[in-house]
């Protein structure tokens, strides 16, 4: 974005980028002149008042298909959408990156992005999100592009949703509803579908609307007579009550399914198998990394939230130690709290792990924002004490300067490419060193008839030395307490 106060040449460039018909009027009543003595020494870009208040078109977001055969090939009716964001803090580049991510979310949901605009405000308008005047300008853009949906880059209140729809005369949804729609499309397992349904009902509950007779009161439930005693319920109240009942039922079902996964986790803990959780931003390459490390065969697609259901696979370190690797749901900035709550049981895989592989997209323009967004969700699920390794994926497509910056700022980080295999062996060696090791060191002469104990020492512990003698296997190893108790009877007697 070019500053409108840096030079006269820059001013012309900005004016050319935003046609006069789309420029907003000034928000303040009085006209304040710009002076070099007062304003010239300010840090950062300074915009004229009209430019600060204007709806700025963001270039490069349109995904409109020019070839009609491509539309026919998709065999679906793509919604035609216009994106709108409110820039309240940070730089203009931050605001454009956020809207570009919203465009990627819209494409993943099956929409065709026609245009995107950003408005500079101190805070979103309480009534229409962007203000009544800008809402009318947005209506003109909708008519001009032929859009049938407006997507706002934020979570709108029920009032903002209604008022903005009244002005633009097309369907309006917010970022939360868009993410929920993507989750509903991609959920495959019974638990995933239940979690998405719960999040959708939580989002829908305060946004229910009624029309005409739908708001009228039903007959009261008094006993006897003509059943007209009491005020009764309106139709919208009945709908809300039914949704609450469904939500209560859904929470019970999710709790039951959580029990099954907890039993599996307890079984892994009982056998002292270390667990590693892969967490990271959506489309950072978590499933690709899981496939590369374990050959799991999980779906890999260049789309946001392509996989939702957690996948747990057993793997082996270069030294032969067994561990489990769990792929978790991807995160995104401003992840709706409904989803955090609904998927809390799934995200507990992160909190119960011994190590987190935090995957970040090295080819992203600002990977630090991805790191911050994921760590915020990790804090929400109470996994801040779990050790973390930052895995910078897509190193083959990343800017070398960005890689150097990340490797310098992150204490424990490694650059890899799940596509080409670069850095995977180094990552496996790092995993081997970072996984928790058994705490008890023991020496035992295990009879050959109890070879299973030797096998367990290899799979569950660290074998320091092993010697085959006529009496049995002389084993020196570090093992967990349970296995140490089983090996204790075979410990050689101390020499005097």
CSV table of C-alpha atoms in Angstrom, one decimal:
chain,number,residue,atom,x,y,z
A,1,UNK,CA,0.0,0.0,0.0
A,2,UNK,CA,1.4,3.4,-0.9
A,3,UNK,CA,1.3,6.3,1.5
A,4,UNK,CA,-0.7,9.3,0.3
A,5,UNK,CA,1.5,11.7,2.2
A,6,UNK,CA,5.0,10.7,1.2
A,7,UNK,CA,5.1,12.6,-2.1
A,8,UNK,CA,2.9,14.1,-4.7
A,9,UNK,CA,3.8,11.3,-7.1
A,10,UNK,CA,2.6,8.8,-4.5
A,11,UNK,CA,-0.7,10.7,-4.1
A,12,UNK,CA,-1.4,10.4,-7.8
A,13,UNK,CA,-0.7,6.7,-7.7
A,14,UNK,CA,-3.2,6.1,-4.9
A,15,UNK,CA,-5.8,8.2,-6.6
A,16,UNK,CA,-5.4,6.2,-9.7
A,17,UNK,CA,-5.7,2.9,-7.8
A,18,UNK,CA,-9.0,3.9,-6.2
A,19,UNK,CA,-11.4,5.6,-8.7
A,20,UNK,CA,-13.2,8.7,-7.5
A,21,UNK,CA,-16.6,7.0,-7.5
A,22,UNK,CA,-15.5,4.5,-4.9
A,23,UNK,CA,-13.7,6.8,-2.6
A,24,UNK,CA,-15.4,7.5,0.7
A,25,UNK,CA,-16.3,10.9,2.2
A,26,UNK,CA,-14.4,12.1,5.2
A,27,UNK,CA,-15.6,10.8,8.5
A,28,UNK,CA,-14.9,14.0,10.5
A,29,UNK,CA,-16.7,17.3,10.0
A,30,UNK,CA,-13.9,19.7,10.2
A,31,UNK,CA,-11.1,19.9,7.7
A,32,UNK,CA,-7.6,19.6,9.2
A,33,UNK,CA,-4.8,20.7,6.9
A,34,UNK,CA,-1.6,18.7,6.7
A,35,UNK,CA,1.6,20.5,7.6
A,36,UNK,CA,5.2,19.4,7.1
A,37,UNK,CA,6.2,20.8,10.5
A,38,UNK,CA,3.6,18.8,12.4
A,39,UNK,CA,3.0,15.7,10.4
A,40,UNK,CA,6.2,15.3,8.4
A,41,UNK,CA,8.1,13.8,11.3
A,42,UNK,CA,5.6,11.0,12.0
A,43,UNK,CA,6.7,7.4,11.8
A,44,UNK,CA,5.1,5.1,9.3
A,45,UNK,CA,2.7,5.7,6.4
A,46,UNK,CA,0.2,8.5,6.8
A,47,UNK,CA,-3.0,8.6,4.9
A,48,UNK,CA,-5.3,11.5,4.1
A,49,UNK,CA,-8.5,11.3,6.0
A,50,UNK,CA,-10.6,10.3,3.0
A,51,UNK,CA,-8.1,7.6,2.2
A,52,UNK,CA,-8.2,6.3,5.8
A,53,UNK,CA,-12.0,6.0,5.7
A,54,UNK,CA,-12.3,4.6,2.2
A,55,UNK,CA,-13.1,1.1,1.2
A,56,UNK,CA,-9.9,-0.1,-0.4
A,57,UNK,CA,-10.0,-2.8,-3.1
A,58,UNK,CA,-7.5,-5.6,-2.5
A,59,UNK,CA,-6.0,-6.8,-5.8
A,60,UNK,CA,-5.5,-10.4,-6.7
A,61,UNK,CA,-8.4,-11.9,-4.8
A,62,UNK,CA,-10.8,-12.6,-7.7
A,63,UNK,CA,-11.2,-16.3,-8.6
A,64,UNK,CA,-13.9,-15.8,-11.2
A,65,UNK,CA,-13.8,-18.5,-13.9
A,66,UNK,CA,-13.5,-17.2,-17.5
A,67,UNK,CA,-14.0,-20.6,-19.2
A,68,UNK,CA,-17.6,-21.8,-18.8
A,69,UNK,CA,-16.5,-25.4,-19.4
A,70,UNK,CA,-14.6,-25.3,-16.1
A,71,UNK,CA,-17.8,-24.4,-14.3
A,72,UNK,CA,-19.6,-27.3,-16.0
A,73,UNK,CA,-16.8,-29.6,-15.0
A,74,UNK,CA,-17.2,-28.7,-11.3
A,75,UNK,CA,-20.9,-29.6,-11.6
A,76,UNK,CA,-22.0,-27.3,-8.8
A,77,UNK,CA,-23.3,-23.7,-8.5
A,78,UNK,CA,-20.5,-21.6,-7.0
A,79,UNK,CA,-21.6,-18.8,-4.8
A,80,UNK,CA,-20.4,-15.4,-6.1
A,81,UNK,CA,-19.0,-13.5,-3.1
A,82,UNK,CA,-17.5,-10.1,-2.2
A,83,UNK,CA,-15.2,-9.9,0.8
A,84,UNK,CA,-15.2,-7.0,3.2
A,85,UNK,CA,-12.8,-6.4,6.1
A,86,UNK,CA,-12.2,-3.7,8.7
A,87,UNK,CA,-8.7,-2.7,9.4
A,88,UNK,CA,-8.5,-1.7,13.0
A,89,UNK,CA,-4.8,-2.3,13.9
A,90,UNK,CA,-1.5,-3.3,12.5
A,91,UNK,CA,-0.3,-2.5,9.0
A,92,UNK,CA,-2.1,-2.4,5.7
A,93,UNK,CA,-0.2,-5.5,4.7
A,94,UNK,CA,-1.6,-7.3,7.8
A,95,UNK,CA,-5.1,-6.4,6.7
A,96,UNK,CA,-4.6,-7.5,3.2
A,97,UNK,CA,-3.0,-10.8,4.3
A,98,UNK,CA,-6.1,-11.4,6.5
A,99,UNK,CA,-8.4,-10.8,3.6
A,100,UNK,CA,-6.3,-13.0,1.3
A,101,UNK,CA,-6.7,-15.8,3.9
A,102,UNK,CA,-10.5,-15.2,3.9
A,103,UNK,CA,-10.4,-15.5,0.1
A,104,UNK,CA,-8.7,-18.9,0.5
A,105,UNK,CA,-11.3,-20.0,3.0
A,106,UNK,CA,-14.1,-18.9,0.6
A,107,UNK,CA,-12.5,-20.9,-2.2
A,108,UNK,CA,-12.2,-24.0,0.0
A,109,UNK,CA,-15.9,-23.7,0.8
A,110,UNK,CA,-16.7,-23.6,-2.9
A,111,UNK,CA,-17.3,-19.9,-3.5
A,112,UNK,CA,-16.1,-17.7,-6.4
A,113,UNK,CA,-14.4,-14.5,-5.0
A,114,UNK,CA,-15.3,-11.5,-7.2
A,115,UNK,CA,-13.9,-8.6,-5.2
A,116,UNK,CA,-12.5,-7.7,-1.8
A,117,UNK,CA,-12.5,-4.3,0.0
A,118,UNK,CA,-11.0,-3.1,3.3
A,119,UNK,CA,-12.1,-0.1,5.4
A,120,UNK,CA,-9.9,1.7,7.9
A,121,UNK,CA,-11.7,2.2,11.2
A,122,UNK,CA,-10.9,2.5,14.9
A,123,UNK,CA,-13.4,-0.3,15.6
A,124,UNK,CA,-16.2,-2.1,13.6
A,125,UNK,CA,-19.5,-0.2,13.5
A,126,UNK,CA,-21.9,-1.5,16.1
A,127,UNK,CA,-24.8,-1.4,13.6
A,128,UNK,CA,-23.6,-2.5,10.2
A,129,UNK,CA,-19.9,-3.5,10.8
A,130,UNK,CA,-18.6,-0.9,8.2
A,131,UNK,CA,-21.0,2.0,8.8
A,132,UNK,CA,-24.1,3.0,7.0
A,133,UNK,CA,-22.4,5.0,4.3
A,134,UNK,CA,-19.9,2.3,3.5
A,135,UNK,CA,-22.6,-0.3,3.5
A,136,UNK,CA,-24.3,1.6,0.7
A,137,UNK,CA,-21.0,1.7,-1.2
A,138,UNK,CA,-20.7,-2.0,-0.7
A,139,UNK,CA,-24.2,-2.4,-2.1
A,140,UNK,CA,-23.1,-0.7,-5.3
A,141,UNK,CA,-20.1,-3.1,-5.5
A,142,UNK,CA,-22.4,-6.1,-5.1
A,143,UNK,CA,-24.7,-4.8,-7.9
A,144,UNK,CA,-21.6,-4.1,-10.1
A,145,UNK,CA,-20.1,-7.5,-9.7
A,146,UNK,CA,-23.4,-9.5,-9.6
A,147,UNK,CA,-22.5,-11.1,-6.3
A,148,UNK,CA,-25.0,-13.0,-4.2
A,149,UNK,CA,-23.1,-13.2,-0.9
A,150,UNK,CA,-21.0,-10.9,1.2
A,151,UNK,CA,-18.5,-12.4,3.6
A,152,UNK,CA,-17.1,-10.2,6.5
A,153,UNK,CA,-13.7,-10.8,7.9
A,154,UNK,CA,-14.7,-11.0,11.5
A,155,UNK,CA,-17.5,-12.4,13.7
A,156,UNK,CA,-20.7,-10.3,13.4
A,157,UNK,CA,-23.3,-9.9,16.1
A,158,UNK,CA,-26.8,-10.8,15.2
A,159,UNK,CA,-27.7,-7.1,14.9
A,160,UNK,CA,-24.9,-6.4,12.6
A,161,UNK,CA,-25.8,-9.3,10.4
A,162,UNK,CA,-29.5,-8.2,10.1
A,163,UNK,CA,-28.7,-4.5,9.5
A,164,UNK,CA,-26.0,-5.2,6.9
A,165,UNK,CA,-28.3,-7.6,5.0
A,166,UNK,CA,-31.0,-5.0,5.0
A,167,UNK,CA,-28.7,-2.6,3.2
A,168,UNK,CA,-26.8,-4.8,0.7
A,169,UNK,CA,-30.0,-6.9,-0.1
A,170,UNK,CA,-28.0,-10.2,-0.4
A,171,UNK,CA,-26.9,-12.9,2.1
A,172,UNK,CA,-24.3,-11.8,4.6
A,173,UNK,CA,-22.1,-14.3,6.5
A,174,UNK,CA,-19.1,-13.8,8.7
A,175,UNK,CA,-15.8,-15.6,9.1
A,176,UNK,CA,-17.1,-17.9,11.8
A,177,UNK,CA,-20.0,-19.1,9.7
A,178,UNK,CA,-17.6,-19.7,6.7
A,179,UNK,CA,-15.2,-21.8,8.8
A,180,UNK,CA,-18.1,-23.8,10.2
A,181,UNK,CA,-19.3,-24.5,6.7
A,182,UNK,CA,-15.9,-25.8,5.7
A,183,UNK,CA,-15.8,-28.0,8.8
A,184,UNK,CA,-19.2,-29.4,7.9
A,185,UNK,CA,-18.1,-30.3,4.4
A,186,UNK,CA,-14.9,-32.0,5.5
A,187,UNK,CA,-15.9,-33.9,8.7
A,188,UNK,CA,-16.0,-37.6,7.9
A,189,UNK,CA,-16.0,-39.5,11.3
A,190,UNK,CA,-18.9,-39.8,13.6
A,191,UNK,CA,-17.2,-37.7,16.3
A,192,UNK,CA,-16.1,-35.0,13.8
A,193,UNK,CA,-19.6,-34.6,12.5
A,194,UNK,CA,-21.0,-34.4,16.0
A,195,UNK,CA,-18.4,-31.8,17.0
A,196,UNK,CA,-19.2,-29.7,14.0
A,197,UNK,CA,-22.9,-30.0,14.5
A,198,UNK,CA,-22.5,-28.8,18.2
A,199,UNK,CA,-20.4,-25.8,17.1
A,200,UNK,CA,-23.0,-24.9,14.4
A,201,UNK,CA,-25.8,-25.0,16.9
A,202,UNK,CA,-23.9,-22.9,19.4
A,203,UNK,CA,-23.3,-20.3,16.7
A,204,UNK,CA,-26.9,-20.4,15.4
A,205,UNK,CA,-28.7,-20.1,18.8
A,206,UNK,CA,-28.3,-16.4,19.3
A,207,UNK,CA,-28.9,-15.7,15.6
A,208,UNK,CA,-32.3,-17.3,15.1
A,209,UNK,CA,-34.8,-15.1,13.4
A,210,UNK,CA,-38.5,-15.3,12.9
A,211,UNK,CA,-40.9,-13.7,10.3
A,212,UNK,CA,-44.6,-12.9,10.6
A,213,UNK,CA,-46.6,-15.5,12.3
A,214,UNK,CA,-43.4,-17.3,13.4
A,215,UNK,CA,-43.1,-14.8,16.2
A,216,UNK,CA,-46.6,-15.1,17.4
A,217,UNK,CA,-47.3,-16.9,20.7
A,218,UNK,CA,-48.5,-20.4,20.8
A,219,UNK,CA,-51.3,-21.5,23.2
A,220,UNK,CA,-50.4,-21.8,26.9
A,221,UNK,CA,-49.9,-25.2,28.5
A,222,UNK,CA,-52.4,-24.8,31.4
A,223,UNK,CA,-54.3,-27.8,32.7
A,224,UNK,CA,-57.9,-28.2,31.8
A,225,UNK,CA,-60.2,-25.7,30.1
A,226,UNK,CA,-59.3,-24.7,26.6
A,227,UNK,CA,-55.5,-24.9,27.3
A,228,UNK,CA,-55.1,-21.1,27.0
A,229,UNK,CA,-53.7,-20.3,30.4
A,230,UNK,CA,-50.3,-18.7,30.6
A,231,UNK,CA,-48.5,-16.7,28.0
A,232,UNK,CA,-47.1,-19.7,26.1
A,233,UNK,CA,-44.0,-19.7,23.9
A,234,UNK,CA,-43.3,-17.9,20.7
A,235,UNK,CA,-42.2,-20.0,17.8
A,236,UNK,CA,-38.6,-18.7,18.1
A,237,UNK,CA,-38.5,-19.6,21.8
A,238,UNK,CA,-39.7,-23.1,20.9
A,239,UNK,CA,-36.9,-23.4,18.3
A,240,UNK,CA,-34.3,-22.2,20.8
A,241,UNK,CA,-35.5,-24.7,23.4
A,242,UNK,CA,-35.2,-27.5,20.9
A,243,UNK,CA,-31.7,-26.5,19.9
A,244,UNK,CA,-30.6,-26.4,23.5
A,245,UNK,CA,-32.0,-29.9,24.0
A,246,UNK,CA,-30.1,-31.1,20.9
A,247,UNK,CA,-26.9,-29.5,22.1
A,248,UNK,CA,-27.2,-31.2,25.5
A,249,UNK,CA,-27.7,-34.5,23.7
A,250,UNK,CA,-24.8,-33.8,21.4
A,251,UNK,CA,-22.5,-33.0,24.3
A,252,UNK,CA,-23.4,-36.4,26.0
A,253,UNK,CA,-22.6,-38.2,22.7
A,254,UNK,CA,-19.2,-36.4,22.4
A,255,UNK,CA,-18.4,-37.2,26.0
A,256,UNK,CA,-19.1,-40.9,25.3
A,257,UNK,CA,-16.9,-40.9,22.2
A,258,UNK,CA,-14.2,-39.1,24.2
A,259,UNK,CA,-14.2,-42.0,26.7
A,260,UNK,CA,-13.2,-44.4,23.9
A,261,UNK,CA,-10.3,-42.3,22.8
A,262,UNK,CA,-9.2,-41.8,26.5
A,263,UNK,CA,-9.1,-45.6,26.9
A,264,UNK,CA,-6.8,-45.9,23.9
A,265,UNK,CA,-4.5,-43.1,25.4
A,266,UNK,CA,-4.4,-44.9,28.7
A,267,UNK,CA,-3.4,-48.1,27.0
A,268,UNK,CA,-0.5,-46.3,25.3
A,269,UNK,CA,0.5,-44.7,28.6
A,270,UNK,CA,0.3,-48.1,30.3
A,271,UNK,CA,2.8,-49.5,27.8
A,272,UNK,CA,4.9,-46.3,28.2
A,273,UNK,CA,4.8,-45.5,24.5
A,274,UNK,CA,5.9,-41.8,24.0
A,275,UNK,CA,3.4,-39.7,22.0
A,276,UNK,CA,4.1,-36.9,19.6
A,277,UNK,CA,1.3,-34.5,18.4
A,278,UNK,CA,1.6,-32.7,15.1
A,279,UNK,CA,0.0,-29.2,15.5
A,280,UNK,CA,0.0,-26.2,13.2
A,281,UNK,CA,-1.7,-23.8,11.0
A,282,UNK,CA,-4.2,-25.1,8.4
A,283,UNK,CA,-2.5,-26.1,5.1
A,284,UNK,CA,1.0,-26.0,6.7
A,285,UNK,CA,1.6,-29.6,5.6
A,286,UNK,CA,0.8,-31.6,8.8
A,287,UNK,CA,-0.8,-34.5,6.9
A,288,UNK,CA,2.1,-34.5,4.4
A,289,UNK,CA,4.6,-34.7,7.2
A,290,UNK,CA,2.6,-37.5,8.9
A,291,UNK,CA,2.7,-39.4,5.6
A,292,UNK,CA,6.4,-38.8,5.2
A,293,UNK,CA,7.2,-40.0,8.7
A,294,UNK,CA,4.9,-43.0,9.0
A,295,UNK,CA,3.5,-43.8,5.5
A,296,UNK,CA,0.0,-43.2,6.9
A,297,UNK,CA,-1.7,-42.4,3.6
A,298,UNK,CA,-3.7,-39.5,5.0
A,299,UNK,CA,-5.5,-37.3,2.5
A,300,UNK,CA,-3.2,-34.5,1.3
A,301,UNK,CA,-4.8,-31.5,-0.5
A,302,UNK,CA,-3.8,-27.9,-1.1
A,303,UNK,CA,-6.8,-26.6,0.7
A,304,UNK,CA,-7.6,-25.2,4.1
A,305,UNK,CA,-8.9,-27.8,6.7
A,306,UNK,CA,-8.6,-30.6,4.2
A,307,UNK,CA,-8.4,-33.1,7.1
A,308,UNK,CA,-10.3,-32.7,10.4
A,309,UNK,CA,-10.4,-36.1,12.0
A,310,UNK,CA,-7.3,-36.9,14.1
A,311,UNK,CA,-5.1,-39.7,12.9
A,312,UNK,CA,-2.8,-41.6,15.2
A,313,UNK,CA,0.0,-43.8,13.8
A,314,UNK,CA,2.8,-45.8,15.3
A,315,UNK,CA,6.3,-45.0,14.2
A,316,UNK,CA,9.9,-45.9,15.1
A,317,UNK,CA,12.9,-43.7,15.7
A,318,UNK,CA,16.2,-44.4,14.0
A,319,UNK,CA,17.4,-46.1,17.2
A,320,UNK,CA,14.4,-48.4,17.2
A,321,UNK,CA,12.3,-46.7,19.9
A,322,UNK,CA,8.5,-46.9,19.3
A,323,UNK,CA,6.3,-43.8,19.6
A,324,UNK,CA,2.9,-42.6,18.3
A,325,UNK,CA,2.4,-39.7,16.0
A,326,UNK,CA,-1.0,-37.9,16.1
A,327,UNK,CA,-2.2,-35.5,13.3
A,328,UNK,CA,-4.6,-32.9,14.8
A,329,UNK,CA,-7.1,-30.4,13.3
A,330,UNK,CA,-5.5,-27.4,11.7
A,331,UNK,CA,-5.7,-24.0,13.3
A,332,UNK,CA,-6.4,-20.6,11.8
A,333,UNK,CA,-6.2,-17.0,13.1
A,334,UNK,CA,-9.4,-15.9,15.0
A,335,UNK,CA,-10.4,-19.6,15.3
A,336,UNK,CA,-14.1,-19.4,16.5
A,337,UNK,CA,-14.4,-20.2,20.1
A,338,UNK,CA,-17.3,-22.5,19.3
A,339,UNK,CA,-14.9,-24.7,17.4
A,340,UNK,CA,-12.3,-24.6,20.2
A,341,UNK,CA,-14.9,-25.8,22.7
A,342,UNK,CA,-16.4,-28.4,20.3
A,343,UNK,CA,-13.1,-29.8,19.3
A,344,UNK,CA,-11.6,-29.6,22.8
A,345,UNK,CA,-11.7,-33.4,23.2
A,346,UNK,CA,-9.8,-33.9,19.9
A,347,UNK,CA,-7.3,-31.2,20.8
A,348,UNK,CA,-6.5,-33.0,24.0
A,349,UNK,CA,-4.2,-35.1,21.9
A,350,UNK,CA,-1.9,-32.1,22.0
A,351,UNK,CA,-2.2,-31.6,25.7
A,352,UNK,CA,-1.5,-35.3,26.5
A,353,UNK,CA,1.5,-35.7,24.2
A,354,UNK,CA,5.1,-35.8,25.3
A,355,UNK,CA,6.2,-33.6,22.4
A,356,UNK,CA,4.6,-31.2,20.0
A,357,UNK,CA,5.8,-30.9,16.4
A,358,UNK,CA,4.6,-27.3,15.6
A,359,UNK,CA,4.4,-27.2,11.8
A,360,UNK,CA,4.6,-23.8,10.1
A,361,UNK,CA,4.4,-23.0,6.4
A,362,UNK,CA,7.8,-21.6,5.5
A,363,UNK,CA,6.5,-20.3,2.2
A,364,UNK,CA,3.9,-18.1,3.9
A,365,UNK,CA,4.6,-14.3,3.7
A,366,UNK,CA,4.4,-13.9,7.5
A,367,UNK,CA,4.9,-17.3,9.2
A,368,UNK,CA,5.3,-15.6,12.6
A,369,UNK,CA,1.6,-14.8,12.5
A,370,UNK,CA,0.8,-18.5,12.0
A,371,UNK,CA,3.0,-19.4,15.0
A,372,UNK,CA,1.3,-16.9,17.2
A,373,UNK,CA,-2.2,-18.1,16.2
A,374,UNK,CA,-1.4,-21.7,16.9
A,375,UNK,CA,0.2,-21.0,20.2
A,376,UNK,CA,-2.9,-19.1,21.3
A,377,UNK,CA,-5.0,-22.2,20.7
A,378,UNK,CA,-2.4,-24.4,22.4
A,379,UNK,CA,-2.7,-22.1,25.5
A,380,UNK,CA,-6.5,-22.4,25.4
A,381,UNK,CA,-6.3,-26.2,25.6
A,382,UNK,CA,-3.7,-26.1,28.4
A,383,UNK,CA,-0.7,-27.6,26.6
A,384,UNK,CA,1.8,-24.8,27.3
A,385,UNK,CA,4.1,-27.1,29.4
A,386,UNK,CA,4.6,-29.7,26.6
A,387,UNK,CA,8.0,-29.4,24.8
A,388,UNK,CA,7.8,-28.0,21.3
A,389,UNK,CA,9.8,-28.4,18.1
A,390,UNK,CA,9.1,-25.9,15.4
A,391,UNK,CA,9.1,-27.7,12.0
A,392,UNK,CA,9.4,-25.2,9.1
A,393,UNK,CA,7.8,-27.1,6.3
A,394,UNK,CA,7.9,-26.3,2.5
A,395,UNK,CA,11.5,-25.3,2.8
A,396,UNK,CA,12.0,-26.0,-0.9
A,397,UNK,CA,9.5,-23.2,-1.7
A,398,UNK,CA,10.4,-20.8,1.1
A,399,UNK,CA,12.4,-17.6,0.9
A,400,UNK,CA,15.9,-18.3,2.2
A,401,UNK,CA,15.8,-15.1,4.2
A,402,UNK,CA,12.5,-16.1,5.9
A,403,UNK,CA,14.0,-19.5,6.8
A,404,UNK,CA,17.1,-17.8,8.3
A,405,UNK,CA,14.9,-15.5,10.3
A,406,UNK,CA,12.8,-18.3,11.7
A,407,UNK,CA,15.7,-20.5,12.5
A,408,UNK,CA,17.4,-17.6,14.3
A,409,UNK,CA,14.3,-16.5,16.4
A,410,UNK,CA,13.0,-20.0,17.3
A,411,UNK,CA,15.2,-21.8,19.8
A,412,UNK,CA,14.3,-25.3,18.6
A,413,UNK,CA,13.5,-25.3,14.9
A,414,UNK,CA,14.3,-27.3,11.9
A,415,UNK,CA,13.6,-26.7,8.2
A,416,UNK,CA,12.2,-29.6,6.2
A,417,UNK,CA,10.2,-30.4,3.1
A,418,UNK,CA,7.6,-33.1,3.4
A,419,UNK,CA,7.3,-33.1,-0.4
A,420,UNK,CA,11.0,-33.7,-1.3
A,421,UNK,CA,12.1,-35.4,1.9
A,422,UNK,CA,14.7,-32.6,2.7
A,423,UNK,CA,15.5,-32.5,6.4
A,424,UNK,CA,13.4,-35.6,7.4
A,425,UNK,CA,16.3,-37.7,8.6
A,426,UNK,CA,17.5,-34.8,10.7
A,427,UNK,CA,14.0,-34.4,12.1
A,428,UNK,CA,13.9,-38.1,13.1
A,429,UNK,CA,17.2,-37.8,14.8
A,430,UNK,CA,16.0,-34.8,16.7
A,431,UNK,CA,12.8,-36.6,17.7
A,432,UNK,CA,15.0,-39.5,19.0
A,433,UNK,CA,16.9,-37.1,21.2
A,434,UNK,CA,13.9,-35.1,22.5
A,435,UNK,CA,11.5,-37.9,23.3
A,436,UNK,CA,11.4,-38.7,27.1
A,437,UNK,CA,13.6,-41.5,28.1
A,438,UNK,CA,13.0,-44.2,30.7
A,439,UNK,CA,14.2,-43.2,34.2
A,440,UNK,CA,15.3,-46.5,35.8
A,441,UNK,CA,18.6,-48.1,34.8
A,442,UNK,CA,18.8,-51.8,35.5
A,443,UNK,CA,21.1,-54.8,34.8
A,444,UNK,CA,19.5,-58.2,34.6
A,445,UNK,CA,20.4,-61.8,33.5
A,446,UNK,CA,17.2,-62.7,31.7
A,447,UNK,CA,16.6,-66.5,31.1
A,448,UNK,CA,16.1,-67.4,27.5
A,449,UNK,CA,12.6,-68.6,28.4
A,450,UNK,CA,11.6,-65.0,29.2
A,451,UNK,CA,12.8,-63.5,25.9
A,452,UNK,CA,9.6,-61.3,25.8
A,453,UNK,CA,11.2,-59.1,28.6
A,454,UNK,CA,14.2,-58.5,26.4
A,455,UNK,CA,12.0,-57.6,23.5
A,456,UNK,CA,10.1,-55.2,25.7
A,457,UNK,CA,13.3,-53.6,26.9
A,458,UNK,CA,14.2,-52.9,23.2
A,459,UNK,CA,10.7,-51.6,22.3
A,460,UNK,CA,9.9,-49.6,25.5
A,461,UNK,CA,13.3,-48.6,26.8
A,462,UNK,CA,16.9,-47.9,25.9
A,463,UNK,CA,19.2,-50.9,25.7
A,464,UNK,CA,22.7,-49.9,26.8
A,465,UNK,CA,24.4,-53.3,26.3
A,466,UNK,CA,23.3,-56.8,25.6
A,467,UNK,CA,25.4,-60.0,26.0
A,468,UNK,CA,24.3,-63.6,25.4
A,469,UNK,CA,25.7,-66.0,28.1
A,470,UNK,CA,25.0,-69.7,28.8
A,471,UNK,CA,22.6,-68.7,31.6
A,472,UNK,CA,20.6,-66.2,29.6
A,473,UNK,CA,20.8,-62.7,28.2
A,474,UNK,CA,22.8,-60.2,30.3
A,475,UNK,CA,21.0,-57.0,29.7
A,476,UNK,CA,21.8,-53.5,30.8
A,477,UNK,CA,19.1,-50.9,29.9
A,478,UNK,CA,17.1,-47.9,31.0
A,479,UNK,CA,13.4,-48.8,31.3
A,480,UNK,CA,10.2,-47.5,32.9
A,481,UNK,CA,9.3,-48.4,36.5
A,482,UNK,CA,6.8,-51.1,35.5
A,483,UNK,CA,9.2,-53.1,33.4
A,484,UNK,CA,12.0,-52.5,35.9
A,485,UNK,CA,9.9,-54.3,38.5
A,486,UNK,CA,9.5,-57.3,36.2
A,487,UNK,CA,13.2,-57.4,35.5
A,488,UNK,CA,14.2,-57.0,39.1
A,489,UNK,CA,14.1,-60.7,40.1
A,490,UNK,CA,16.7,-61.4,37.4
A,491,UNK,CA,19.2,-58.8,38.6
A,492,UNK,CA,22.6,-60.4,39.4
A,493,UNK,CA,23.5,-60.6,43.1
A,494,UNK,CA,25.9,-57.9,44.3
A,495,UNK,CA,29.5,-59.2,44.5
A,496,UNK,CA,31.3,-58.9,47.9
